[in-house]
Amino acid sequence: MILSQLQAVANHLWQSTVFAAVAGLMTLALRKNRAATRYWLWFAASVKFLIPFSVLALVASHFGRQEPAVIMPPIATAIERVSLPFTASSSAASLVLAHPPSMPLMPTVLWSLWAIGFALILARWWRRAREINAALAAASPVKFGFAIKVMLSPTILEPGVFGVLRPVLVLPEGIAARLTPEQMESVLAHELCHVRRRDNLTGILHMMVEALFWFHPLIWWLGARLMEERERACDEEVLRLGNQPEVYAEGILKICELYLQSPLRCVPGVTGANLRKRIEEIMTNRNQARLSAAQKMLLAAGGTLAVALPLALGVINAPLRAQTDWQAAAGGKMAFDVASIKPSTPEAVVYPPFPLDDGNAFTQTGGRFRAKFRLPAFINFAYKIAPTPDQRQAMLAHLPKWVETDLFLIEAKAPANTTKDQFRLMMQTLLADRFQLAVRFESREASVYALSLVKAGKLGPNLRPHSEGPPCPATGNIDSPLADAKVFPSICEMYMFERTPDRARVRWGSRNITMASLAKMLPHAPFIGPSAVNRPVVDETGLNGAFDFQVEYGPELASPTASEGQRKLEYGPGSASPTANEVQHAANDVQRGEPARPEAGGGQPGPDGPTFQNALREQLGLKLTSAKGQAQILVIDHIERPSEN
C-alpha cells in the first residue's frame, strides 16, 4: 500500500513538474505583456500540485463505457505512458495476496521524513503568524476613507495587507510624516491593488503547496516567481492610475530604509521581489502590450489541453475502474459461511444453480452454491472476466498442468440473500485461502476487433430490440428451462446454443443483452474455431438499450467426441450454455463416443452453412474491423493445489 502511494505521488510530481515547465515556456512567450498574465500562469502551475490529474481522470472514468477493451490511438497510448512513468511492478500490483508481504523499510522512512519536514514548515509559519497577530493586537484603527479597515502599528513593519475574508491594511506609526503626500498616495495605491487582486488568498494557497511539497526545489522557485510577478503587476497598476514613476520609486526606497520586509509570503507588501529590477522597470514605465489574438488562442489551447488530456485518459481507462467498482458495490471482501473443495472426475455432471459467467443472469439459491469445473472457470467467475482463447492460453501458459486438467467440486453455503456478485467475492476469498491464488490486472496494448453496423442505422433480420420480442420469464435457470420451445433462447441474459435438428448448423443467441455484452461474448461463440474471432471485441455500434439475437452458421470445429461432448456439458464462464435439447444430444455423443468429423480448415465455411463472421454480417447486420486497443488482462502470480477441507 505504501509503495503504491509513493508511485502515485511520483506520477503526480512528474505531471505537475511538466505542467510548470510548460507554464514557464508560456511566460517567456508573454514576457512583453502584462505581469498579471504571467502571474496567473505561475499560479496555475502552483495550484496544479494540489490537483492531481488522476482526480480529473477518475471523474471522467465514470462516463467511460465499461468494456473489456478500449480502442486507443497510438498517440493516446504514448500520452498515458509519459503521464504515468512510475507504475507498479508485477510483484507489487497484486490485487489478491495469500501472504501479504512485510512493509518495505524505504517507503516508510521517506514518509517519515516528509512528515518531519511538513511539521517544521508549519511550526515556522505558526511562529511568524504569532508575531503578526501580536502586531495587530497592538495596532489602533485610523480613518483613511478606504473600503477596508486601516490600522497603525507601533511594531516595525512595512505597510502590508493582512487577512483574507476581511483584509486589513496595516501601516507603521509615523509613516505619513516620513513620506510626502504623493509618495504616500502611490504606496497606498500599491497596497489596495493587492486587496483587489486577492493576493492574500493566492498566497495562502501557495503556502499550502510549499508545506505539502517542501522537498521539491521547483516549489520554492515558483514561490519566488509568484512574488516577483505579483509586485510587478501592482507596480504596473499604480503607474496606470497616473502616479509619477519617480515619486513612486522614491516612496518604495524610503520605506526600505525605514522598515523590514514582510515576514510571510501571504502578506503582500510594497518592498517584495527583486527591488533593483523593480525600480528599473518603474522608472522605464514601458507600456505593456495587450494580449494579441494569437496569444489568447495559445492560452486557451493550453488550458483546454491541461483539462482535456486527463479527462480523455479517464474515459479510456474506465474499463480498469470497472474491475474494482463492481466489487465495491457488492460490499467488498467477504467469505462463504462453509465451503468444501473436492477433486472430482468427469463422469458426473454438476451444474451450478446459476450461470458462472460474467453476466447478470441469476436465480436466488437460498445461499447454496454447488458446481464442478476446472479451476480456470472458477477464477473467471470470481473476477467477472471472459478471456478470449488467446488470453486464456497466455494466462495459463506458465501454470502447472493440473490447473487445466483437474476438476474440482466446490460446495458452499452463504447467507440466503447473497447476490451473484457477492458469490464472486466469496469465491475470490475461497480461492486465495485454499489455492493460495494471487492475481493482478494489467492493461496491455493488444489487437482487437471493433464491432460496428454494416450499414449505419440498419439492423440485420435476426437482431432486434428486446422490446419488440417476447418478454423475459419471471424466473428460470439452466437446468429447468421454460417449456416454450418456440422462444430461443428460453431464458434471458444467457448465451445459449443448440444444433439444428439435422445437426448441420449451430444456432447461438441470447435475449435482453446489450451490444457491449455481445461484443465481449463473440470470441466465445461455440464451434467457431480459433481463426474466427481470436481477439477481444469492442462495441462500436453506437446502439443503446437491450437486444435479442440469434445467428446460425456452419460449425468450423469438429463435432464433439466423448471428451468434447463432456467438455460442453462442463461449460464455464465465457462459454455458451447448451439448451436442454443440446444437453441431451451431447450426452448421447458421450455415450456413443462418436469420432470427430474433419475440421473445416482455415475458418472456411462448414459443409452446411456460412462462416461465423459471414453470418454476423448477413443475419445481424454487424461486422468486425481490426483495431488497436488496451485490454485488461488477469495475470496469475501464484497458485497451489488446494489445502485439505
Coordinates of N, CA and C in Angstrom, one line a residue, residues 72-224:
M72 N -7.7 2.5 -28.6 CA -6.9 3.6 -28.2 C -5.9 3.9 -29.3
P73 N -6.0 5.1 -29.8 CA -5.0 5.5 -30.9 C -3.6 5.5 -30.3
P74 N -2.5 5.3 -31.1 CA -1.2 5.3 -30.6 C -0.8 6.5 -29.9
I75 N -1.3 7.7 -30.3 CA -0.9 8.9 -29.5 C -1.4 8.9 -28.1
A76 N -2.7 8.3 -27.9 CA -3.2 8.2 -26.6 C -2.4 7.3 -25.7
T77 N -2.0 6.1 -26.3 CA -1.1 5.2 -25.6 C 0.2 5.9 -25.2
A78 N 0.8 6.6 -26.1 CA 2.0 7.3 -25.7 C 1.8 8.3 -24.6
I79 N 0.7 9.1 -24.7 CA 0.4 10.1 -23.6 C 0.3 9.4 -22.3
E80 N -0.4 8.3 -22.3 CA -0.6 7.6 -21.0 C 0.7 7.1 -20.4
R81 N 1.6 6.6 -21.3 CA 2.9 6.1 -20.8 C 3.8 7.2 -20.3
V82 N 3.7 8.4 -20.9 CA 4.5 9.5 -20.5 C 3.9 10.1 -19.2
S83 N 2.6 10.2 -19.1 CA 2.0 10.8 -17.9 C 2.1 9.9 -16.7
L84 N 2.3 8.6 -16.9 CA 2.4 7.7 -15.7 C 3.7 6.8 -15.8
P85 N 4.8 7.5 -15.7 CA 6.1 6.7 -15.9 C 6.4 5.8 -14.7
F86 N 5.8 6.1 -13.5 CA 6.0 5.3 -12.4 C 4.8 4.4 -12.1
T87 N 4.9 3.1 -12.5 CA 3.8 2.1 -12.3 C 4.3 1.0 -11.5
A88 N 3.3 0.3 -11.0 CA 3.6 -0.9 -10.1 C 4.3 -2.0 -10.9
S89 N 5.3 -2.6 -10.3 CA 5.9 -3.8 -10.9 C 5.0 -5.0 -10.7
S90 N 5.3 -6.0 -11.5 CA 4.4 -7.2 -11.4 C 4.3 -7.8 -10.0
S91 N 5.3 -7.7 -9.2 CA 5.3 -8.3 -7.9 C 4.6 -7.4 -6.9
A92 N 4.4 -6.1 -7.2 CA 3.8 -5.2 -6.2 C 2.4 -4.9 -6.5
A93 N 1.8 -5.3 -7.7 CA 0.5 -4.9 -8.1 C -0.6 -5.9 -7.8
S94 N -0.3 -6.9 -7.0 CA -1.3 -8.0 -6.8 C -2.6 -7.4 -6.2
L95 N -3.7 -7.9 -6.7 CA -5.0 -7.5 -6.1 C -5.3 -8.4 -5.0
V96 N -4.9 -9.6 -5.0 CA -5.1 -10.6 -4.0 C -3.8 -11.2 -3.6
L97 N -3.5 -11.2 -2.3 CA -2.3 -11.8 -1.8 C -2.6 -12.8 -0.8
A98 N -2.2 -14.0 -1.0 CA -2.4 -15.0 0.1 C -1.6 -14.7 1.3
H99 N -0.3 -14.3 1.1 CA 0.5 -13.9 2.2 C 1.1 -12.5 2.0
P100 N 0.4 -11.5 2.6 CA 0.8 -10.1 2.3 C 2.3 -9.9 2.8
P101 N 3.1 -9.2 1.9 CA 4.5 -9.1 2.3 C 4.7 -8.1 3.4
S102 N 5.8 -8.1 4.1 CA 6.1 -7.1 5.1 C 6.3 -5.8 4.5
M103 N 6.0 -4.7 5.3 CA 6.1 -3.4 4.8 C 7.6 -3.0 4.5
P104 N 7.8 -2.5 3.3 CA 9.2 -2.1 2.9 C 9.7 -1.0 3.8
L105 N 11.0 -1.0 4.1 CA 11.5 0.0 5.0 C 11.7 1.3 4.4
M106 N 12.2 1.4 3.1 CA 12.5 2.7 2.5 C 11.2 3.6 2.3
P107 N 10.1 3.0 1.8 CA 8.9 3.9 1.8 C 8.5 4.5 3.1
T108 N 8.6 3.7 4.2 CA 8.3 4.1 5.5 C 9.2 5.3 5.9
V109 N 10.5 5.1 5.7 CA 11.4 6.2 6.0 C 11.1 7.5 5.2
L110 N 10.8 7.3 4.0 CA 10.5 8.5 3.2 C 9.3 9.3 3.7
W111 N 8.2 8.5 4.0 CA 7.0 9.1 4.5 C 7.3 9.8 5.9
S112 N 8.2 9.2 6.7 CA 8.5 9.8 8.0 C 9.3 11.1 7.8
L113 N 10.2 11.1 6.8 CA 11.0 12.3 6.6 C 10.1 13.5 6.1
W114 N 9.1 13.1 5.2 CA 8.2 14.1 4.7 C 7.4 14.7 5.9
A115 N 6.9 13.8 6.8 CA 6.1 14.3 7.9 C 6.9 15.3 8.8
I116 N 8.2 15.0 9.0 CA 9.0 15.8 9.8 C 9.2 17.2 9.1
G117 N 9.5 17.2 7.8 CA 9.6 18.4 7.1 C 8.3 19.2 7.1
F118 N 7.2 18.6 6.9 CA 5.9 19.2 6.9 C 5.6 19.9 8.3
A119 N 6.0 19.2 9.4 CA 5.8 19.8 10.7 C 6.7 21.0 10.9
L120 N 7.9 20.9 10.5 CA 8.8 22.0 10.7 C 8.3 23.3 9.9
I121 N 7.9 23.1 8.7 CA 7.3 24.2 7.9 C 6.2 24.9 8.6
L122 N 5.2 24.1 9.1 CA 4.1 24.6 9.8 C 4.5 25.3 11.1
A123 N 5.5 24.8 11.8 CA 5.9 25.4 13.0 C 6.5 26.8 12.8
R124 N 7.3 26.9 11.7 CA 7.9 28.2 11.3 C 6.9 29.2 11.0
W125 N 5.9 28.8 10.2 CA 4.9 29.8 9.8 C 4.0 30.1 11.0
W126 N 3.8 29.2 11.9 CA 2.9 29.5 13.1 C 3.6 30.5 13.9
R127 N 5.0 30.4 14.1 CA 5.7 31.3 14.9 C 5.6 32.7 14.3
R128 N 5.8 32.8 13.0 CA 5.7 34.1 12.3 C 4.3 34.7 12.3
A129 N 3.3 33.8 12.2 CA 1.9 34.3 12.3 C 1.6 34.8 13.7
R130 N 2.2 34.3 14.7 CA 2.0 34.8 16.1 C 2.6 36.2 16.2
E131 N 3.8 36.5 15.5 CA 4.3 37.8 15.5 C 3.4 38.8 14.9
I132 N 2.8 38.4 13.8 CA 1.9 39.3 13.1 C 0.6 39.6 13.9
N133 N 0.1 38.5 14.6 CA -1.1 38.7 15.4 C -0.7 39.7 16.6
A134 N 0.5 39.6 17.1 CA 0.9 40.5 18.2 C 0.9 41.9 17.7
A135 N 1.4 42.1 16.5 CA 1.4 43.4 15.9 C 0.0 44.0 15.7
L136 N -0.9 43.1 15.2 CA -2.3 43.6 15.0 C -2.9 43.9 16.3
A137 N -2.6 43.1 17.4 CA -3.2 43.4 18.7 C -2.8 44.7 19.2
A138 N -1.6 45.2 18.9 CA -1.1 46.4 19.4 C -1.5 47.6 18.5
A139 N -2.1 47.3 17.4 CA -2.4 48.4 16.4 C -3.7 49.1 16.8
S140 N -3.8 50.3 16.3 CA -5.1 51.1 16.6 C -5.6 51.5 15.2
P141 N -7.0 51.5 15.1 CA -7.6 51.9 13.8 C -7.5 53.4 13.5
V142 N -7.5 53.7 12.2 CA -7.4 55.1 11.8 C -8.3 55.2 10.5
K143 N -8.8 56.4 10.4 CA -9.7 56.6 9.3 C -8.9 57.2 8.1
F144 N -9.1 56.4 6.9 CA -8.4 56.9 5.7 C -9.5 57.0 4.5
G145 N -10.7 56.7 4.8 CA -11.7 56.7 3.8 C -11.7 55.6 2.8
F146 N -11.0 54.5 3.1 CA -10.9 53.3 2.2 C -12.1 52.4 2.5
A147 N -12.3 51.5 1.6 CA -13.3 50.4 1.7 C -12.9 49.4 2.7
I148 N -11.6 49.3 3.1 CA -11.2 48.3 4.0 C -10.7 49.0 5.3
K149 N -10.6 48.2 6.3 CA -10.1 48.8 7.6 C -8.6 49.1 7.6
V150 N -8.2 50.2 8.1 CA -6.8 50.7 8.2 C -6.4 50.8 9.6
M151 N -5.2 50.3 10.0 CA -4.7 50.4 11.3 C -3.3 50.8 11.3
L152 N -2.9 51.5 12.4 CA -1.5 51.9 12.6 C -0.9 51.1 13.7
S153 N 0.4 50.5 13.4 CA 1.0 49.6 14.3 C 2.3 50.2 14.8
P154 N 2.7 50.2 16.1 CA 3.9 50.7 16.6 C 5.1 49.7 16.3
T155 N 4.7 48.5 15.9 CA 5.8 47.5 15.5 C 6.4 47.9 14.2
I156 N 7.7 47.6 14.1 CA 8.5 47.9 12.9 C 8.1 47.0 11.8
L157 N 7.1 47.3 11.0 CA 6.8 46.5 9.8 C 6.5 47.5 8.6
E158 N 6.8 46.9 7.5 CA 6.4 47.7 6.3 C 4.9 47.7 6.1
P159 N 4.4 48.6 5.3 CA 2.9 48.6 5.0 C 2.6 47.2 4.4
G160 N 1.4 46.7 4.8 CA 1.0 45.4 4.3 C -0.5 45.1 4.6
V161 N -1.0 44.2 3.8 CA -2.4 43.8 3.9 C -2.5 42.4 4.6
F162 N -3.3 42.3 5.7 CA -3.4 41.1 6.5 C -4.9 40.6 6.4
G163 N -5.0 39.3 6.3 CA -6.4 38.7 6.3 C -6.8 38.4 4.9
V164 N -7.8 37.5 4.8 CA -8.3 37.0 3.6 C -9.8 37.4 3.4
L165 N -10.6 37.0 4.3 CA -12.0 37.3 4.2 C -12.3 38.8 4.5
R166 N -11.6 39.3 5.5 CA -11.8 40.7 5.9 C -10.4 41.3 6.0
P167 N -9.8 41.7 4.8 CA -8.5 42.2 4.8 C -8.3 43.5 5.6
V168 N -7.2 43.7 6.2 CA -6.9 44.9 7.0 C -5.5 45.5 6.5
L169 N -5.5 46.8 6.2 CA -4.3 47.4 5.8 C -3.6 48.0 7.0
V170 N -2.4 47.5 7.3 CA -1.7 47.9 8.5 C -0.5 48.8 8.0
L171 N -0.4 50.0 8.6 CA 0.7 50.9 8.3 C 1.5 51.2 9.6
P172 N 2.8 51.3 9.4 CA 3.7 51.6 10.6 C 3.3 53.0 11.1
E173 N 3.4 53.2 12.4 CA 3.1 54.5 13.0 C 4.1 55.5 12.5
G174 N 3.7 56.7 12.2 CA 4.6 57.8 11.7 C 4.9 57.7 10.3
I175 N 4.4 56.8 9.5 CA 4.8 56.7 8.1 C 4.3 57.9 7.3
A176 N 3.2 58.5 7.7 CA 2.7 59.7 6.9 C 3.7 60.9 7.1
A177 N 4.4 61.0 8.2 CA 5.3 62.1 8.4 C 6.6 61.9 7.7
R178 N 6.9 60.7 7.3 CA 8.2 60.4 6.7 C 8.1 60.3 5.1
L179 N 6.9 60.2 4.6 CA 6.7 60.2 3.2 C 5.9 61.5 2.8
T180 N 6.2 61.9 1.6 CA 5.5 63.1 1.0 C 4.0 62.6 0.7
P181 N 3.1 63.5 0.6 CA 1.7 63.1 0.3 C 1.6 62.3 -1.0
E182 N 2.4 62.7 -2.1 CA 2.4 61.9 -3.3 C 3.0 60.5 -3.2
Q183 N 4.1 60.4 -2.4 CA 4.6 59.1 -2.1 C 3.7 58.2 -1.4
M184 N 3.0 58.8 -0.4 CA 2.1 58.1 0.4 C 0.9 57.6 -0.4
E185 N 0.4 58.4 -1.3 CA -0.7 58.0 -2.2 C -0.3 56.9 -3.1
S186 N 0.9 56.9 -3.6 CA 1.3 55.8 -4.5 C 1.5 54.5 -3.7
V187 N 2.1 54.6 -2.5 CA 2.3 53.4 -1.7 C 0.9 52.8 -1.3
L188 N -0.1 53.6 -1.0 CA -1.4 53.1 -0.6 C -2.1 52.5 -1.8
A189 N -1.9 53.1 -3.0 CA -2.4 52.5 -4.2 C -1.9 51.1 -4.5
H190 N -0.6 50.9 -4.2 CA 0.0 49.6 -4.3 C -0.7 48.6 -3.4
E191 N -0.9 49.0 -2.2 CA -1.5 48.0 -1.2 C -2.9 47.7 -1.6
L192 N -3.7 48.7 -2.0 CA -5.1 48.5 -2.4 C -5.1 47.6 -3.6
C193 N -4.1 47.6 -4.5 CA -4.1 46.7 -5.6 C -4.0 45.3 -5.2
H194 N -3.2 45.0 -4.1 CA -3.1 43.7 -3.6 C -4.5 43.2 -3.1
V195 N -5.3 44.1 -2.5 CA -6.6 43.8 -2.0 C -7.5 43.4 -3.1
R196 N -7.5 44.2 -4.2 CA -8.4 43.9 -5.3 C -8.0 42.6 -6.0
R197 N -6.7 42.2 -6.0 CA -6.3 41.0 -6.7 C -6.4 39.8 -5.8
R198 N -6.8 39.9 -4.6 CA -7.0 38.8 -3.6 C -5.6 38.1 -3.5
D199 N -4.5 38.8 -3.4 CA -3.2 38.2 -3.3 C -3.0 37.5 -2.0
N200 N -3.7 37.8 -0.9 CA -3.6 37.1 0.3 C -4.1 35.6 0.1
L201 N -5.2 35.5 -0.6 CA -5.8 34.2 -0.8 C -4.8 33.3 -1.6
T202 N -4.4 33.8 -2.8 CA -3.5 33.1 -3.6 C -2.2 32.8 -2.9
G203 N -1.7 33.7 -2.0 CA -0.5 33.4 -1.3 C -0.7 32.3 -0.3
I204 N -1.8 32.2 0.3 CA -2.0 31.1 1.3 C -2.1 29.8 0.5
L205 N -2.7 29.8 -0.6 CA -2.8 28.5 -1.4 C -1.4 28.0 -1.8
H206 N -0.5 29.0 -2.2 CA 0.9 28.5 -2.5 C 1.6 28.1 -1.2
M207 N 1.3 28.7 -0.1 CA 1.9 28.2 1.2 C 1.5 26.8 1.5
M208 N 0.3 26.4 1.1 CA -0.2 25.0 1.3 C 0.7 24.1 0.4
V209 N 0.9 24.6 -0.8 CA 1.8 23.8 -1.8 C 3.2 23.6 -1.2
E210 N 3.7 24.7 -0.6 CA 5.1 24.7 0.0 C 5.1 23.7 1.1
A211 N 4.1 23.7 2.0 CA 4.1 22.8 3.1 C 4.0 21.3 2.7
L212 N 3.2 21.0 1.7 CA 3.0 19.6 1.2 C 4.1 19.1 0.4
F213 N 4.7 20.0 -0.4 CA 5.8 19.5 -1.3 C 7.1 20.3 -1.0
W214 N 7.4 20.5 0.2 CA 8.6 21.2 0.6 C 9.9 20.7 0.1
F215 N 9.9 19.4 -0.2 CA 11.1 18.7 -0.7 C 11.4 19.0 -2.2
H216 N 10.5 19.6 -2.9 CA 10.6 19.8 -4.3 C 11.2 21.2 -4.6
P217 N 12.4 21.3 -5.1 CA 13.0 22.7 -5.3 C 12.1 23.6 -6.2
L218 N 11.4 23.0 -7.1 CA 10.6 23.8 -8.0 C 9.6 24.6 -7.3
I219 N 9.1 24.0 -6.1 CA 8.0 24.7 -5.4 C 8.5 26.1 -4.9
W220 N 9.7 26.1 -4.3 CA 10.3 27.4 -3.8 C 10.6 28.3 -4.9
W221 N 11.1 27.8 -6.1 CA 11.3 28.7 -7.2 C 10.0 29.3 -7.7
L222 N 9.0 28.5 -7.7 CA 7.7 29.0 -8.1 C 7.2 30.1 -7.2
G223 N 7.5 30.0 -5.9 CA 7.1 31.0 -4.9 C 7.8 32.3 -5.2
A224 N 9.1 32.2 -5.6 CA 9.8 33.5 -5.9 C 9.2 34.1 -7.2

